[in-house]
Short mmCIF file of N, CA, C and O in Angstrom, two decimals:
data_model
loop_
_atom_site.label_atom_id
_atom_site.label_comp_id
_atom_site.label_asym_id
_atom_site.label_seq_id
_atom_site.Cartn_x
_atom_site.Cartn_y
_atom_site.Cartn_z
N UNK A 1 -20.93 -4.24 -12.09
CA UNK A 1 -19.58 -3.76 -12.27
C UNK A 1 -18.78 -4.83 -13.01
O UNK A 1 -18.81 -6.00 -12.64
N UNK A 2 -18.09 -4.42 -14.03
CA UNK A 2 -17.26 -5.36 -14.78
C UNK A 2 -16.11 -5.84 -13.91
O UNK A 2 -15.62 -5.10 -13.05
N UNK A 3 -15.69 -7.05 -14.17
CA UNK A 3 -14.63 -7.68 -13.37
C UNK A 3 -13.36 -6.83 -13.34
O UNK A 3 -12.73 -6.67 -12.31
N UNK A 4 -12.98 -6.24 -14.46
CA UNK A 4 -11.75 -5.46 -14.51
C UNK A 4 -11.91 -4.05 -13.94
O UNK A 4 -10.93 -3.33 -13.80
N UNK A 5 -13.13 -3.64 -13.62
CA UNK A 5 -13.36 -2.33 -13.02
C UNK A 5 -13.21 -2.33 -11.51
O UNK A 5 -13.17 -1.27 -10.89
N UNK A 6 -13.10 -3.51 -10.90
CA UNK A 6 -12.98 -3.60 -9.44
C UNK A 6 -11.67 -2.97 -9.01
O UNK A 6 -10.63 -3.21 -9.60
N UNK A 7 -11.74 -2.15 -7.96
CA UNK A 7 -10.54 -1.50 -7.44
C UNK A 7 -9.83 -2.36 -6.40
O UNK A 7 -8.60 -2.44 -6.39
N UNK A 8 -10.57 -2.98 -5.52
CA UNK A 8 -9.97 -3.83 -4.50
C UNK A 8 -10.17 -5.28 -4.91
O UNK A 8 -11.29 -5.73 -5.11
N UNK A 9 -9.06 -6.00 -5.03
CA UNK A 9 -9.11 -7.36 -5.55
C UNK A 9 -8.59 -8.36 -4.52
O UNK A 9 -7.74 -8.03 -3.68
N UNK A 10 -9.10 -9.56 -4.59
CA UNK A 10 -8.64 -10.64 -3.73
C UNK A 10 -7.27 -11.09 -4.21
O UNK A 10 -6.81 -10.71 -5.29
N UNK A 11 -6.62 -11.94 -3.42
CA UNK A 11 -5.32 -12.48 -3.82
C UNK A 11 -5.45 -13.24 -5.14
O UNK A 11 -4.59 -13.13 -6.01
N UNK A 12 -6.54 -14.01 -5.28
CA UNK A 12 -6.73 -14.78 -6.51
C UNK A 12 -6.92 -13.86 -7.71
O UNK A 12 -6.35 -14.10 -8.78
N UNK A 13 -7.71 -12.79 -7.54
CA UNK A 13 -7.93 -11.85 -8.65
C UNK A 13 -6.65 -11.09 -8.99
O UNK A 13 -6.34 -10.87 -10.16
N UNK A 14 -5.90 -10.72 -7.97
CA UNK A 14 -4.63 -10.03 -8.18
C UNK A 14 -3.67 -10.93 -8.95
O UNK A 14 -3.05 -10.50 -9.93
N UNK A 15 -3.56 -12.17 -8.51
CA UNK A 15 -2.67 -13.12 -9.18
C UNK A 15 -3.10 -13.33 -10.62
O UNK A 15 -2.26 -13.38 -11.53
N UNK A 16 -4.39 -13.45 -10.85
CA UNK A 16 -4.90 -13.66 -12.21
C UNK A 16 -4.55 -12.47 -13.11
O UNK A 16 -4.10 -12.64 -14.23
N UNK A 17 -4.73 -11.25 -12.58
CA UNK A 17 -4.42 -10.06 -13.38
C UNK A 17 -2.92 -9.95 -13.67
O UNK A 17 -2.53 -9.49 -14.72
N UNK A 18 -2.10 -10.36 -12.71
CA UNK A 18 -0.65 -10.33 -12.90
C UNK A 18 -0.22 -11.44 -13.84
O UNK A 18 0.72 -11.28 -14.62
N UNK A 19 -0.91 -12.58 -13.75
CA UNK A 19 -0.59 -13.70 -14.62
C UNK A 19 0.23 -14.79 -13.96
O UNK A 19 1.00 -15.48 -14.62
N UNK A 20 0.07 -14.92 -12.64
CA UNK A 20 0.77 -15.98 -11.91
C UNK A 20 -0.26 -16.78 -11.12
O UNK A 20 -1.34 -16.29 -10.82
N UNK A 21 0.06 -18.03 -10.76
CA UNK A 21 -0.85 -18.80 -9.91
C UNK A 21 -1.03 -18.14 -8.54
O UNK A 21 -0.10 -17.52 -8.02
N UNK A 22 -2.19 -18.28 -7.97
CA UNK A 22 -2.50 -17.69 -6.67
C UNK A 22 -1.51 -18.15 -5.61
O UNK A 22 -1.03 -17.34 -4.81
N UNK A 23 -1.20 -19.43 -5.58
CA UNK A 23 -0.26 -19.95 -4.58
C UNK A 23 1.11 -19.30 -4.71
O UNK A 23 1.77 -19.05 -3.71
N UNK A 24 1.52 -19.02 -5.93
CA UNK A 24 2.82 -18.38 -6.14
C UNK A 24 2.81 -16.95 -5.60
O UNK A 24 3.77 -16.53 -4.95
N UNK A 25 1.74 -16.21 -5.86
CA UNK A 25 1.65 -14.84 -5.34
C UNK A 25 1.64 -14.85 -3.82
O UNK A 25 2.34 -14.06 -3.19
N UNK A 26 0.88 -15.77 -3.23
CA UNK A 26 0.83 -15.86 -1.76
C UNK A 26 2.21 -16.17 -1.19
O UNK A 26 2.57 -15.67 -0.13
N UNK A 27 2.97 -17.00 -1.89
CA UNK A 27 4.29 -17.40 -1.40
C UNK A 27 5.29 -16.25 -1.42
O UNK A 27 6.17 -16.17 -0.56
N UNK A 28 5.16 -15.33 -2.37
CA UNK A 28 6.14 -14.24 -2.49
C UNK A 28 5.60 -12.90 -2.00
O UNK A 28 6.33 -11.91 -1.99
N UNK A 29 4.35 -12.85 -1.56
CA UNK A 29 3.72 -11.58 -1.17
C UNK A 29 4.47 -10.87 -0.04
O UNK A 29 4.64 -9.65 -0.09
N UNK A 30 4.94 -11.60 0.95
CA UNK A 30 5.65 -10.96 2.07
C UNK A 30 6.94 -10.30 1.60
O UNK A 30 7.26 -9.19 2.02
N UNK A 31 7.66 -10.96 0.72
CA UNK A 31 8.91 -10.40 0.19
C UNK A 31 8.60 -9.17 -0.66
O UNK A 31 9.25 -8.13 -0.54
N UNK A 32 7.58 -9.28 -1.51
CA UNK A 32 7.22 -8.14 -2.36
C UNK A 32 6.75 -6.95 -1.53
O UNK A 32 7.07 -5.80 -1.85
N UNK A 33 6.00 -7.21 -0.47
CA UNK A 33 5.49 -6.12 0.38
C UNK A 33 6.66 -5.37 1.02
O UNK A 33 6.62 -4.15 1.13
N UNK A 34 7.71 -6.07 1.41
CA UNK A 34 8.89 -5.41 1.97
C UNK A 34 9.58 -4.53 0.94
O UNK A 34 10.27 -3.58 1.28
N UNK A 35 9.37 -4.84 -0.34
CA UNK A 35 9.95 -4.04 -1.43
C UNK A 35 9.02 -2.92 -1.88
O UNK A 35 9.33 -2.21 -2.81
N UNK A 36 7.85 -2.79 -1.23
CA UNK A 36 6.93 -1.71 -1.56
C UNK A 36 5.65 -2.14 -2.24
O UNK A 36 4.81 -1.31 -2.56
N UNK A 37 5.47 -3.44 -2.48
CA UNK A 37 4.24 -3.94 -3.09
C UNK A 37 3.08 -3.58 -2.18
O UNK A 37 3.16 -3.74 -0.96
N UNK A 38 1.99 -3.04 -2.73
CA UNK A 38 0.87 -2.60 -1.89
C UNK A 38 0.33 -3.72 -1.01
O UNK A 38 0.03 -4.81 -1.50
N UNK A 39 0.22 -3.47 0.29
CA UNK A 39 -0.27 -4.50 1.21
C UNK A 39 -1.78 -4.66 1.11
O UNK A 39 -2.48 -3.83 0.54
N UNK A 40 -2.26 -5.71 1.73
CA UNK A 40 -3.70 -5.91 1.83
C UNK A 40 -4.26 -4.86 2.79
O UNK A 40 -3.62 -4.50 3.76
N UNK A 41 -5.47 -4.39 2.50
CA UNK A 41 -6.09 -3.37 3.34
C UNK A 41 -7.19 -4.01 4.18
O UNK A 41 -8.18 -4.50 3.65
N UNK A 42 -7.02 -4.00 5.50
CA UNK A 42 -8.02 -4.64 6.36
C UNK A 42 -9.40 -3.98 6.29
O UNK A 42 -10.40 -4.63 6.55
N UNK A 43 -9.46 -2.72 5.91
CA UNK A 43 -10.76 -2.05 5.79
C UNK A 43 -11.56 -2.55 4.59
O UNK A 43 -12.77 -2.36 4.52
N UNK A 44 -10.88 -3.20 3.65
CA UNK A 44 -11.55 -3.73 2.47
C UNK A 44 -11.37 -5.24 2.39
O UNK A 44 -11.02 -5.80 1.35
N UNK A 45 -11.62 -5.91 3.50
CA UNK A 45 -11.59 -7.37 3.59
C UNK A 45 -10.25 -7.95 3.13
O UNK A 45 -10.21 -8.97 2.44
N UNK A 46 -9.17 -7.29 3.51
CA UNK A 46 -7.81 -7.73 3.18
C UNK A 46 -7.59 -7.90 1.68
O UNK A 46 -6.90 -8.80 1.23
N UNK A 47 -8.16 -6.98 0.92
CA UNK A 47 -7.95 -6.99 -0.52
C UNK A 47 -6.91 -5.93 -0.86
O UNK A 47 -6.66 -5.01 -0.10
N UNK A 48 -6.30 -6.08 -2.03
CA UNK A 48 -5.29 -5.13 -2.48
C UNK A 48 -5.93 -4.13 -3.43
O UNK A 48 -6.81 -4.47 -4.21
N UNK A 49 -5.45 -2.89 -3.36
CA UNK A 49 -5.93 -1.82 -4.24
C UNK A 49 -5.25 -2.00 -5.59
O UNK A 49 -4.05 -1.77 -5.73
N UNK A 50 -6.00 -2.43 -6.60
CA UNK A 50 -5.42 -2.79 -7.88
C UNK A 50 -4.65 -1.65 -8.56
O UNK A 50 -3.56 -1.87 -9.07
N UNK A 51 -5.17 -0.40 -8.59
CA UNK A 51 -4.40 0.66 -9.24
C UNK A 51 -3.01 0.84 -8.62
O UNK A 51 -2.04 1.13 -9.31
N UNK A 52 -2.89 0.63 -7.30
CA UNK A 52 -1.59 0.75 -6.64
C UNK A 52 -0.69 -0.42 -7.03
O UNK A 52 0.51 -0.24 -7.22
N UNK A 53 -1.26 -1.60 -7.15
CA UNK A 53 -0.48 -2.77 -7.58
C UNK A 53 0.06 -2.52 -8.98
O UNK A 53 1.24 -2.72 -9.26
N UNK A 54 -0.81 -2.05 -9.86
CA UNK A 54 -0.40 -1.79 -11.25
C UNK A 54 0.68 -0.71 -11.31
O UNK A 54 1.68 -0.84 -12.01
N UNK A 55 0.51 0.36 -10.53
CA UNK A 55 1.50 1.44 -10.51
C UNK A 55 2.84 0.94 -9.98
O UNK A 55 3.90 1.29 -10.49
N UNK A 56 2.80 0.08 -8.94
CA UNK A 56 4.05 -0.46 -8.39
C UNK A 56 4.75 -1.34 -9.40
O UNK A 56 5.97 -1.27 -9.56
N UNK A 57 4.00 -2.19 -10.08
CA UNK A 57 4.60 -3.06 -11.09
C UNK A 57 5.20 -2.23 -12.23
O UNK A 57 6.29 -2.53 -12.72
N UNK A 58 4.49 -1.19 -12.65
CA UNK A 58 5.02 -0.30 -13.71
C UNK A 58 6.33 0.33 -13.26
O UNK A 58 7.29 0.40 -14.02
N UNK A 59 6.40 0.76 -12.00
CA UNK A 59 7.63 1.35 -11.47
C UNK A 59 8.75 0.30 -11.41
O UNK A 59 9.88 0.56 -11.82
N UNK A 60 8.44 -0.89 -10.93
CA UNK A 60 9.44 -1.95 -10.79
C UNK A 60 10.08 -2.32 -12.12
O UNK A 60 11.25 -2.63 -12.19
N UNK A 61 9.30 -2.23 -13.18
CA UNK A 61 9.80 -2.63 -14.50
C UNK A 61 10.15 -1.44 -15.38
O UNK A 61 10.23 -1.56 -16.59
N UNK A 62 10.38 -0.28 -14.75
CA UNK A 62 10.91 0.87 -15.46
C UNK A 62 9.93 1.62 -16.33
O UNK A 62 10.33 2.41 -17.18
N UNK A 63 8.64 1.40 -16.11
CA UNK A 63 7.63 2.08 -16.91
C UNK A 63 7.22 3.42 -16.29
O UNK A 63 6.47 4.17 -16.87
N UNK A 64 7.72 3.69 -15.09
CA UNK A 64 7.38 4.92 -14.37
C UNK A 64 8.56 5.31 -13.50
O UNK A 64 9.30 4.45 -13.02
N UNK A 65 8.74 6.61 -13.30
CA UNK A 65 9.82 7.09 -12.43
C UNK A 65 9.40 7.12 -10.97
O UNK A 65 10.23 7.20 -10.08
N UNK A 66 8.12 7.10 -10.72
CA UNK A 66 7.60 7.20 -9.35
C UNK A 66 7.18 5.84 -8.84
O UNK A 66 6.45 5.12 -9.52
N UNK A 67 7.62 5.47 -7.64
CA UNK A 67 7.18 4.19 -7.07
C UNK A 67 5.73 4.30 -6.62
O UNK A 67 5.43 4.93 -5.61
N UNK A 68 4.82 3.76 -7.34
CA UNK A 68 3.41 3.86 -7.01
C UNK A 68 2.99 2.82 -6.00
O UNK A 68 3.54 1.73 -5.94
N UNK A 69 2.00 3.16 -5.20
CA UNK A 69 1.39 2.19 -4.32
C UNK A 69 2.17 1.82 -3.09
O UNK A 69 1.88 0.80 -2.49
N UNK A 70 3.14 2.62 -2.68
CA UNK A 70 3.90 2.21 -1.51
C UNK A 70 3.52 3.02 -0.28
O UNK A 70 4.21 2.97 0.71
N UNK A 71 2.45 3.78 -0.33
CA UNK A 71 2.07 4.61 0.80
C UNK A 71 0.67 4.22 1.29
O UNK A 71 -0.28 4.95 1.10
N UNK A 72 0.55 3.05 1.92
CA UNK A 72 -0.76 2.63 2.40
C UNK A 72 -1.19 3.47 3.60
O UNK A 72 -0.35 4.03 4.29
N UNK A 73 -2.48 3.55 3.85
CA UNK A 73 -2.93 4.27 5.04
C UNK A 73 -2.39 3.59 6.29
O UNK A 73 -2.29 2.37 6.33
N UNK A 74 -2.01 4.39 7.29
CA UNK A 74 -1.50 3.80 8.51
C UNK A 74 -2.31 4.28 9.70
O UNK A 74 -3.28 5.01 9.56
N UNK A 75 -1.89 3.88 10.86
CA UNK A 75 -2.62 4.21 12.08
C UNK A 75 -2.55 5.69 12.43
O UNK A 75 -3.51 6.28 12.85
N UNK A 76 -1.37 6.29 12.27
CA UNK A 76 -1.19 7.69 12.65
C UNK A 76 -0.20 8.34 11.70
O UNK A 76 0.79 7.73 11.31
N UNK A 77 -0.48 9.56 11.32
CA UNK A 77 0.41 10.27 10.44
C UNK A 77 1.76 10.48 11.12
O UNK A 77 1.82 10.73 12.31
N UNK A 78 2.86 10.38 10.35
CA UNK A 78 4.19 10.48 10.97
C UNK A 78 4.43 11.80 11.69
O UNK A 78 5.14 11.83 12.68
N UNK A 79 3.84 12.88 11.21
CA UNK A 79 4.08 14.17 11.85
C UNK A 79 3.35 14.30 13.18
O UNK A 79 3.57 15.24 13.91
N UNK A 80 2.48 13.35 13.50
CA UNK A 80 1.78 13.39 14.78
C UNK A 80 2.46 12.50 15.82
O UNK A 80 2.09 12.51 16.97
N UNK A 81 3.44 11.73 15.42
CA UNK A 81 4.16 10.86 16.35
C UNK A 81 5.18 11.67 17.14
O UNK A 81 5.76 12.61 16.67
N UNK A 82 5.42 11.25 18.35
CA UNK A 82 6.45 11.88 19.17
C UNK A 82 7.75 11.13 18.95
O UNK A 82 7.77 9.92 18.79
N UNK A 83 8.84 11.88 18.96
CA UNK A 83 10.16 11.24 18.86
C UNK A 83 10.54 10.63 20.18
O UNK A 83 9.92 10.87 21.21
N UNK A 84 11.61 9.87 20.16
CA UNK A 84 12.10 9.23 21.38
C UNK A 84 12.59 10.24 22.39
O UNK A 84 12.65 11.44 22.14
N UNK A 85 12.98 9.78 23.53
CA UNK A 85 13.42 10.63 24.63
C UNK A 85 14.62 11.49 24.22
O UNK A 85 14.73 12.63 24.63
N UNK A 86 15.51 10.96 23.39
CA UNK A 86 16.72 11.68 23.05
C UNK A 86 16.50 12.81 22.06
O UNK A 86 17.30 13.72 21.97
N UNK A 87 15.44 12.78 21.31
CA UNK A 87 15.20 13.81 20.30
C UNK A 87 14.17 14.82 20.75
O UNK A 87 13.49 14.64 21.77
N UNK A 88 14.03 15.92 20.02
CA UNK A 88 13.01 16.91 20.36
C UNK A 88 11.62 16.33 20.13
O UNK A 88 11.46 15.43 19.32
N UNK A 89 10.62 16.85 20.83
CA UNK A 89 9.28 16.30 20.66
C UNK A 89 8.75 16.61 19.27
O UNK A 89 9.06 17.64 18.67
N UNK A 90 7.96 15.70 18.75
CA UNK A 90 7.32 15.90 17.45
C UNK A 90 5.96 16.55 17.64
O UNK A 90 5.53 16.82 18.75
N UNK A 91 5.29 16.79 16.57
CA UNK A 91 3.95 17.38 16.64
C UNK A 91 3.00 16.27 17.07
O UNK A 91 3.01 15.18 16.53
N UNK A 92 2.18 16.56 18.07
CA UNK A 92 1.26 15.53 18.55
C UNK A 92 -0.20 15.87 18.28
O UNK A 92 -1.10 15.20 18.75
N UNK A 93 -0.48 16.93 17.52
CA UNK A 93 -1.84 17.29 17.19
C UNK A 93 -2.51 18.18 18.22
O UNK A 93 -3.66 18.58 18.07
N UNK A 94 -1.82 18.51 19.32
CA UNK A 94 -2.39 19.32 20.38
C UNK A 94 -1.78 20.72 20.41
O UNK A 94 -1.96 21.46 21.36
N UNK A 95 -1.04 21.07 19.36
CA UNK A 95 -0.36 22.36 19.34
C UNK A 95 -1.37 23.51 19.21
O UNK A 95 -2.45 23.35 18.67
N UNK A 96 -0.96 24.63 19.71
CA UNK A 96 -1.76 25.84 19.59
C UNK A 96 -1.09 26.74 18.56
O UNK A 96 0.01 27.23 18.79
N UNK A 97 -1.74 26.98 17.45
CA UNK A 97 -1.12 27.71 16.34
C UNK A 97 -1.47 29.19 16.36
O UNK A 97 -1.38 29.87 15.35
N UNK A 98 -1.84 29.75 17.49
CA UNK A 98 -2.18 31.18 17.58
C UNK A 98 -0.95 32.03 17.50
O UNK A 98 0.09 31.75 17.90
#
């Protein structure tokens, strides 16, 4: 596989593709992630999904209208979570749709 064909990249590879030193990317990664920068994925050895990084950067610099890469997989889908005591119950996946 060619180096540029890799989908999940290490911090060093991500920094190299962006064009900044690895230490600089590591220093600002937490701030960028709060702004929607794609987080590291633990299922892929804490690597970042490069197409999502590229899409997010394109959005940040006005090359796209859609913020790409800000929807990482999570533990549970939001529609399966229950709301707090004060609100109505949410869907918990045990509903009967008959």
